[in-house]
mmCIF file with all atom_site columns, C-alpha atoms in Angstrom:
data_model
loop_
_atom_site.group_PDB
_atom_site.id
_atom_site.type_symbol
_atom_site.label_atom_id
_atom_site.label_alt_id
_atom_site.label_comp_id
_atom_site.label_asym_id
_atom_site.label_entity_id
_atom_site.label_seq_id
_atom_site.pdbx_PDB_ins_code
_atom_site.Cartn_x
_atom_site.Cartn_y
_atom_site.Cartn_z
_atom_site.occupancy
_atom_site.B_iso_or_equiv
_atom_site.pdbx_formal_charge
_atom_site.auth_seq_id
_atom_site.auth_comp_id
_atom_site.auth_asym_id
_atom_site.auth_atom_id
_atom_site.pdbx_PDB_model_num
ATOM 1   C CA . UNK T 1 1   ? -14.777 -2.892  2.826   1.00 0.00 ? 224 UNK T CA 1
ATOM 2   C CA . UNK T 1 2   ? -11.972 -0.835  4.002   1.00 0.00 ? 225 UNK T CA 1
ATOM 3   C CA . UNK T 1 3   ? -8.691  -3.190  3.799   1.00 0.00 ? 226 UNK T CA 1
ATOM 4   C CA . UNK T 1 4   ? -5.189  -1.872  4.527   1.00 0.00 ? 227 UNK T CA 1
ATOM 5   C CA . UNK T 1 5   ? -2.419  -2.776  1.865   1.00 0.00 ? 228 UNK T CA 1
ATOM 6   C CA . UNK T 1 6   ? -1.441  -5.953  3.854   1.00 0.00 ? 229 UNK T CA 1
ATOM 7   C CA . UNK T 1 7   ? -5.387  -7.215  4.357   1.00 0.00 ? 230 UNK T CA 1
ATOM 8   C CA . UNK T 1 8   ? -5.540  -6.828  0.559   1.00 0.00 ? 231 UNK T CA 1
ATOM 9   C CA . UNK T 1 9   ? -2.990  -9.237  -0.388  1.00 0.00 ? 232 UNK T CA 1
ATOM 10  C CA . UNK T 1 10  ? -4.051  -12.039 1.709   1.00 0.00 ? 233 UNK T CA 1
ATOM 11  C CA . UNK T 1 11  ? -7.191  -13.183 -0.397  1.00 0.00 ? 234 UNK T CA 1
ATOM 12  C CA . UNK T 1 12  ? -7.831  -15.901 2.249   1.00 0.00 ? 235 UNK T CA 1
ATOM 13  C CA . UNK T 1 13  ? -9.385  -15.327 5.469   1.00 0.00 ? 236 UNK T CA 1
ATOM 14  C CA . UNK T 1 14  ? -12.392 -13.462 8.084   1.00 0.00 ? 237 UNK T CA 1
ATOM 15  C CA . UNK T 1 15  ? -12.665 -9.810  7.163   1.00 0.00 ? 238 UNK T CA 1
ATOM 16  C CA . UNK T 1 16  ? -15.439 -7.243  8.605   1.00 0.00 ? 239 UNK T CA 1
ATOM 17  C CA . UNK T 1 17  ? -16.867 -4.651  6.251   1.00 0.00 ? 240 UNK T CA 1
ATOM 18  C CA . UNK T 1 18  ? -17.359 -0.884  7.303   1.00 0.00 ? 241 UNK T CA 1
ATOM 19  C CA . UNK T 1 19  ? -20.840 -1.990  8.197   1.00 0.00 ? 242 UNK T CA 1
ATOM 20  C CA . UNK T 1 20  ? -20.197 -4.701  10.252  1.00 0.00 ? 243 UNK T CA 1
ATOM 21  C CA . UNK T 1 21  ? -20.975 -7.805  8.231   1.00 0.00 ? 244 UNK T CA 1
ATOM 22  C CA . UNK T 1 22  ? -18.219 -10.720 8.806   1.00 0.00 ? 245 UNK T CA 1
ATOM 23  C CA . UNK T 1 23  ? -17.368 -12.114 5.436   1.00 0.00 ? 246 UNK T CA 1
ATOM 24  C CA . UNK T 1 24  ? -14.857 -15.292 4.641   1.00 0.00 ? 247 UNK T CA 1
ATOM 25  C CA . UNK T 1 25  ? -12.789 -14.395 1.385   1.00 0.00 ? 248 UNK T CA 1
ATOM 26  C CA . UNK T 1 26  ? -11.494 -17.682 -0.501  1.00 0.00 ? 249 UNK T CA 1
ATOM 27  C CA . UNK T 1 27  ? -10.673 -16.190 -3.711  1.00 0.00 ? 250 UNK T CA 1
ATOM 28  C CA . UNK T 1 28  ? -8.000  -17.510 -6.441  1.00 0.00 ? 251 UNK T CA 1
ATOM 29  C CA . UNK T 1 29  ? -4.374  -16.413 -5.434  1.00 0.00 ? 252 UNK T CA 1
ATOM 30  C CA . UNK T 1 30  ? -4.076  -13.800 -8.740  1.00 0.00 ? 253 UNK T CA 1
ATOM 31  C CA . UNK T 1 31  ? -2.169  -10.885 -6.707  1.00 0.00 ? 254 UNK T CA 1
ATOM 32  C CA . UNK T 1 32  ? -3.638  -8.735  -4.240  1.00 0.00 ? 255 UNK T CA 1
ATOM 33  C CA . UNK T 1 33  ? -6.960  -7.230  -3.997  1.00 0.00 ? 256 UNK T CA 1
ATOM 34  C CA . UNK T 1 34  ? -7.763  -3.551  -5.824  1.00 0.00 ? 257 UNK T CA 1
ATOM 35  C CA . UNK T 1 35  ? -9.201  -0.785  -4.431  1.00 0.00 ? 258 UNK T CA 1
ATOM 36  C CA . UNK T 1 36  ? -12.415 -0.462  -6.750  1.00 0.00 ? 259 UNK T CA 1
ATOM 37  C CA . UNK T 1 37  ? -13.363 -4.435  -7.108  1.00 0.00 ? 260 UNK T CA 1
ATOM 38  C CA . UNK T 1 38  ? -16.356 -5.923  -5.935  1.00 0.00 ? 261 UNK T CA 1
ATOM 39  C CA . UNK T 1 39  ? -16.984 -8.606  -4.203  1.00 0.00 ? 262 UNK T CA 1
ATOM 40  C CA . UNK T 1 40  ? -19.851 -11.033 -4.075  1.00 0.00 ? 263 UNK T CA 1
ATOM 41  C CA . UNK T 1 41  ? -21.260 -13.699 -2.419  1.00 0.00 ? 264 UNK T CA 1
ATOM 42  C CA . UNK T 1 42  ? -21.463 -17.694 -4.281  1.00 0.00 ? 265 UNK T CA 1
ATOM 43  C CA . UNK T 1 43  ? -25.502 -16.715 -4.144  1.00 0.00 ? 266 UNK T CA 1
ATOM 44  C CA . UNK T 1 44  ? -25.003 -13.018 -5.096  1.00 0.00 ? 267 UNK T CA 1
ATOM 45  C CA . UNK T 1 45  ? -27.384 -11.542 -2.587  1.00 0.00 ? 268 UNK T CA 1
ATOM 46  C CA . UNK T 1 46  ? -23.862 -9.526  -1.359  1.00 0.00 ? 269 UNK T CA 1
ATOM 47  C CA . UNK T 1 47  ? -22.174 -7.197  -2.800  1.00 0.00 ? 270 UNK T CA 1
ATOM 48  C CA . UNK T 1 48  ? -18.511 -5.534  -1.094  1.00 0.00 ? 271 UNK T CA 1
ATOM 49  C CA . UNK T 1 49  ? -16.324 -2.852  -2.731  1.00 0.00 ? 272 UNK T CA 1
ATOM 50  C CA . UNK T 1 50  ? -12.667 -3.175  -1.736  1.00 0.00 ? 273 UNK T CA 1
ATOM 51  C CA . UNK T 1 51  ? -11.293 -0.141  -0.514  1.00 0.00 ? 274 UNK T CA 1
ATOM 52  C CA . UNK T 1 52  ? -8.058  1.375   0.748   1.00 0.00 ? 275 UNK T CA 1
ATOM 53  C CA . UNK T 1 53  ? -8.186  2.039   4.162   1.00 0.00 ? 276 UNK T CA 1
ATOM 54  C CA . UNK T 1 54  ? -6.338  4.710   5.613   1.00 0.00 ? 277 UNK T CA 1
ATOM 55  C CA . UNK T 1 55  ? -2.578  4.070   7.202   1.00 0.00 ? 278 UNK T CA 1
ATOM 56  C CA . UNK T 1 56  ? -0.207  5.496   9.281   1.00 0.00 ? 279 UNK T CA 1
ATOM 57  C CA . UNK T 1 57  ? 2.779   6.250   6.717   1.00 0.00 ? 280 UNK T CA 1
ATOM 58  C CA . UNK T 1 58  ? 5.985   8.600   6.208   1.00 0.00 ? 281 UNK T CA 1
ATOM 59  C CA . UNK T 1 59  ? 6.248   10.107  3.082   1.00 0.00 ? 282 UNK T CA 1
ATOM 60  C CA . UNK T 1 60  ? 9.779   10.131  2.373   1.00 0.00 ? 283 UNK T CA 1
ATOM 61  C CA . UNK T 1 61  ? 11.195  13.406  0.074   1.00 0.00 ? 284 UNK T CA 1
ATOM 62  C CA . UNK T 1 62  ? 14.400  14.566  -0.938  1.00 0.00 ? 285 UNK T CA 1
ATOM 63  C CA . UNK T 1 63  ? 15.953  18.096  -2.448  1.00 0.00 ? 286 UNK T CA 1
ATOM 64  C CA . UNK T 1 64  ? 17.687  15.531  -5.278  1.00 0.00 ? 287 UNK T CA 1
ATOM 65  C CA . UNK T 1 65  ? 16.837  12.717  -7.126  1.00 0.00 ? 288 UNK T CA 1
ATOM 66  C CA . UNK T 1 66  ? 19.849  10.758  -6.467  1.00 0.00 ? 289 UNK T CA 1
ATOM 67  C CA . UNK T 1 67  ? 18.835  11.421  -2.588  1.00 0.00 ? 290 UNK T CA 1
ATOM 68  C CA . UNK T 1 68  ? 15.308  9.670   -3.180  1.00 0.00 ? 291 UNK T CA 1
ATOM 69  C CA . UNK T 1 69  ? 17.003  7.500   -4.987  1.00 0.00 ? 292 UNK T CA 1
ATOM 70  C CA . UNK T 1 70  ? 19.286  6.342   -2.230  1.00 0.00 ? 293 UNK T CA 1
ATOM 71  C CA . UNK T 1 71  ? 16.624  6.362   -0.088  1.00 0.00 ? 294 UNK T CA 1
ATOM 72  C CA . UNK T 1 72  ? 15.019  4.108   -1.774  1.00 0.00 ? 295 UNK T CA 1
ATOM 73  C CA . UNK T 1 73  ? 17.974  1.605   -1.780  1.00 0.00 ? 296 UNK T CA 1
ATOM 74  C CA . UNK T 1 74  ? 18.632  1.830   1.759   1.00 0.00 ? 297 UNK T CA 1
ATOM 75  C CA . UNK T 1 75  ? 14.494  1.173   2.309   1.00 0.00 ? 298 UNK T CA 1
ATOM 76  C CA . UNK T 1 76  ? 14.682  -1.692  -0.142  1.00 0.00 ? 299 UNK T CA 1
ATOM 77  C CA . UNK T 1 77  ? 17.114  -3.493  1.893   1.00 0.00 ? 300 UNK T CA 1
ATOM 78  C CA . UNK T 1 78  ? 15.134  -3.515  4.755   1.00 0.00 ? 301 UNK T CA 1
ATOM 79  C CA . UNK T 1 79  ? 12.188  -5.325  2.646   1.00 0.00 ? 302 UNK T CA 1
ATOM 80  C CA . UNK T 1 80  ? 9.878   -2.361  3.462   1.00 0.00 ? 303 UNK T CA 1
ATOM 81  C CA . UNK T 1 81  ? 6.900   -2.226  1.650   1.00 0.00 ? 304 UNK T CA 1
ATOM 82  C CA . UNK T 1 82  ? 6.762   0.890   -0.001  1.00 0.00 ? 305 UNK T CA 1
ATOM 83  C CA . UNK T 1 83  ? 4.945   2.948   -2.294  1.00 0.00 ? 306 UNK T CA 1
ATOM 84  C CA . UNK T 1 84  ? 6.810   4.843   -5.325  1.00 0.00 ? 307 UNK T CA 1
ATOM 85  C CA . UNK T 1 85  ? 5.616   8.537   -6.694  1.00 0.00 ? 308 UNK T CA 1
ATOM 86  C CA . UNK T 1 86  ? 7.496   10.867  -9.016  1.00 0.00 ? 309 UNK T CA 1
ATOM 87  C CA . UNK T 1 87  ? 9.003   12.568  -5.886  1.00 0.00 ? 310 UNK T CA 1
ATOM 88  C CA . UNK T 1 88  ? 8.188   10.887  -2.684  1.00 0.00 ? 311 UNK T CA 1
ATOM 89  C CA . UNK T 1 89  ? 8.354   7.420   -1.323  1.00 0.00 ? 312 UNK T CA 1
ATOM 90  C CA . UNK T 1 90  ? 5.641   6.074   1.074   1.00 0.00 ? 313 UNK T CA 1
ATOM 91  C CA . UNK T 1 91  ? 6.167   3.726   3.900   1.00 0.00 ? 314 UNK T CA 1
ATOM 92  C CA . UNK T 1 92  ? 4.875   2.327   7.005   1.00 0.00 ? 315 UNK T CA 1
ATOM 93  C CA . UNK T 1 93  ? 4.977   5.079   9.859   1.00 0.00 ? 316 UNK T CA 1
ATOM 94  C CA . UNK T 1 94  ? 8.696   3.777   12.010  1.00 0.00 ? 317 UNK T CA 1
ATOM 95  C CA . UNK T 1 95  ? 9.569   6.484   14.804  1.00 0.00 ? 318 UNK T CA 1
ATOM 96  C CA . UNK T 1 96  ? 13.502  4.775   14.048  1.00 0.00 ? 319 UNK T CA 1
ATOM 97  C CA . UNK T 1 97  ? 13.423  4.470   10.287  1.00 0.00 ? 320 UNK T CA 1
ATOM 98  C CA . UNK T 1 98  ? 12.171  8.072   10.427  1.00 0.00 ? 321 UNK T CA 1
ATOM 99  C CA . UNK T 1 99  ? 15.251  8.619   12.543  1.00 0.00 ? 322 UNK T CA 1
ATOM 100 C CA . UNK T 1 100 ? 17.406  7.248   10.336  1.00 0.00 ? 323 UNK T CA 1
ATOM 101 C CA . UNK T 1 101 ? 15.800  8.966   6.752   1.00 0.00 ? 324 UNK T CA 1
ATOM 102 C CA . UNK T 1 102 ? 16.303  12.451  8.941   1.00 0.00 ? 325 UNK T CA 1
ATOM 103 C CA . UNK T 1 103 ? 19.686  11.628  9.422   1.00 0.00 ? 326 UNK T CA 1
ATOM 104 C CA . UNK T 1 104 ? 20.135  11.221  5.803   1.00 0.00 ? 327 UNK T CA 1
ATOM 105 C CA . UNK T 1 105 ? 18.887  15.036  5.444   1.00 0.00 ? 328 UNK T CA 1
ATOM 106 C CA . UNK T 1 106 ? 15.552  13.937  3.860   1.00 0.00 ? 329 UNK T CA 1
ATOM 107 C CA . UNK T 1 107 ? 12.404  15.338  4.764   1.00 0.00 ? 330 UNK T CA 1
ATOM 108 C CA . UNK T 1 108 ? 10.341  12.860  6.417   1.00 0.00 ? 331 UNK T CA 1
ATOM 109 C CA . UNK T 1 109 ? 6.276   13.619  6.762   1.00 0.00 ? 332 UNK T CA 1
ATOM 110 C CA . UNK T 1 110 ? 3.759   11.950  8.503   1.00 0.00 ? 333 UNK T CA 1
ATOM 111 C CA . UNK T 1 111 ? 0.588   11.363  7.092   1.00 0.00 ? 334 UNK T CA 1
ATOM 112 C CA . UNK T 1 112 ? -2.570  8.813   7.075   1.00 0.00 ? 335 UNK T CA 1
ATOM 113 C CA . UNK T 1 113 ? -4.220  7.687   3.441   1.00 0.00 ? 336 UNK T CA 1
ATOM 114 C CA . UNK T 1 114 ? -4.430  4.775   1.418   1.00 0.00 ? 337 UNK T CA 1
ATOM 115 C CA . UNK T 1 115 ? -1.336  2.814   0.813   1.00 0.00 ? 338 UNK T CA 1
ATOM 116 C CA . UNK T 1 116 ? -0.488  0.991   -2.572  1.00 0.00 ? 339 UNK T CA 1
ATOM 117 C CA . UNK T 1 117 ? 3.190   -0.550  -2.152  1.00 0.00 ? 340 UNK T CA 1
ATOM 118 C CA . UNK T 1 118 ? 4.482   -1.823  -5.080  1.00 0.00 ? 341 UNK T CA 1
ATOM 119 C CA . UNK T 1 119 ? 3.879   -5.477  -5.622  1.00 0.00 ? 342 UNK T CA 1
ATOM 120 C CA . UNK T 1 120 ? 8.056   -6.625  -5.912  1.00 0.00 ? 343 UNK T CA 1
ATOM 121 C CA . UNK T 1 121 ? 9.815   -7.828  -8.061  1.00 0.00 ? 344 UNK T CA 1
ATOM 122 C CA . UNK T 1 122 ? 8.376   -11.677 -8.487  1.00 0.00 ? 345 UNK T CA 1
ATOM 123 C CA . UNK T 1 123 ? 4.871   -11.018 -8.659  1.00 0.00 ? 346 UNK T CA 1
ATOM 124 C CA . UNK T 1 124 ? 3.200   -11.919 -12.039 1.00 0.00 ? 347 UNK T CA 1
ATOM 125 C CA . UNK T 1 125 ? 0.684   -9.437  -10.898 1.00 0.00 ? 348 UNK T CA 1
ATOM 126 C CA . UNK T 1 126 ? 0.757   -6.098  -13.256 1.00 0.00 ? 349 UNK T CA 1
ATOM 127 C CA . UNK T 1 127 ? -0.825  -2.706  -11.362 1.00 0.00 ? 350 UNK T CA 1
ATOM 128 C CA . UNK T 1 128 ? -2.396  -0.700  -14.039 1.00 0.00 ? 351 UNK T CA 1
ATOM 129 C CA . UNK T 1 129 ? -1.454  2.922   -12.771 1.00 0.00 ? 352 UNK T CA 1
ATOM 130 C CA . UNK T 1 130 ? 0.671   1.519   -10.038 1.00 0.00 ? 353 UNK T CA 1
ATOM 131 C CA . UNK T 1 131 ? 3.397   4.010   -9.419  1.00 0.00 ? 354 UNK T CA 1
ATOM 132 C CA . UNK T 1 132 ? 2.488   6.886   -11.251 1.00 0.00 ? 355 UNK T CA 1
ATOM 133 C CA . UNK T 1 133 ? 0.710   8.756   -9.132  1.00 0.00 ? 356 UNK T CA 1
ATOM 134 C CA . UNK T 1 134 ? -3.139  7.687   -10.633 1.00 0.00 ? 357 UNK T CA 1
ATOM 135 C CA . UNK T 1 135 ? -4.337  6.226   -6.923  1.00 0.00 ? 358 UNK T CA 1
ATOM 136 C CA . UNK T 1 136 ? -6.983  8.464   -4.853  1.00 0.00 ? 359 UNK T CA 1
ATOM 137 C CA . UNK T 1 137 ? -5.197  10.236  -2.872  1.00 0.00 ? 360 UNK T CA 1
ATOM 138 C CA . UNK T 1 138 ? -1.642  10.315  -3.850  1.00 0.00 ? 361 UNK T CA 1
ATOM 139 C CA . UNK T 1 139 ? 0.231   12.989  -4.960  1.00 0.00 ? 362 UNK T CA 1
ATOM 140 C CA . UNK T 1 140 ? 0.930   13.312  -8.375  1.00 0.00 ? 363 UNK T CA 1
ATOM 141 C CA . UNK T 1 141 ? 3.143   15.663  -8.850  1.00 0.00 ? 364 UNK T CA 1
#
């Protein structure tokens, strides 16, 4: 079941697999859903992978550290969800927050994969991997 970042951190709700099959998920509140879990039915007869589904994002890079780095701030405040590499940020595709990272001098690139935004700063929820490149996918360099 292909799920974009936001459809895998509501646990609660109608969701269609890749094949068609409507499914309900009511499942604990412990953080959003991983690409890689399964999913089953109360009888068992059904079986779902979660996966990432591809998104419309920006990756985000800079010719300095301290440049990502401000980036980054200036995203933050904005509440973006956003994914953090060793040398890019990924966020939601915005033609004006695009605009606006240009402006800044960074190189902005469009591009469409999975999307793995970090999970902030109050969530009890710890991402193995999260962050360091280890998603399929993302670049780890």
């Amino acid at each position: 079941m292909s799920l974009s970042a936001e459809a895998r951190s509501k646990v609660r709700g109608r969701r269609t697999t890749d094949q068609g099959l409507e499914v309900v998920l009511q499942l604990p509140r412990t953080g959003p859903l991983q690409p890689g879990e399964r999913l089953s039915c109360e009888q068992g007869q059904w079986v779902v992978e979660v996966l990432a589904a591809p998104e419309d994002l920006l990756a985000v890079e800079a010719s300095t550290p301290l440049a990502l780095l401000q980036a980054a701030y200036h995203l933050g405040n904005r509440h973006l969800p956003m994914e953090i590499q060793p040398r890019r940020l990924l966020i939601p595709a915005d033609g004006v927050l695009r605009q606006m990272l240009e402006d800044r001098g960074l190189t902005v690139v469009p591009l469409q994969q999975g999307f793995y935004p970090e999970p902030g700063a109050y969530s009890a929820v710890v991402h193995h991997g999260h962050g360091t490149g280890e998603h399929p996918g993302n670049d780890p360099s």
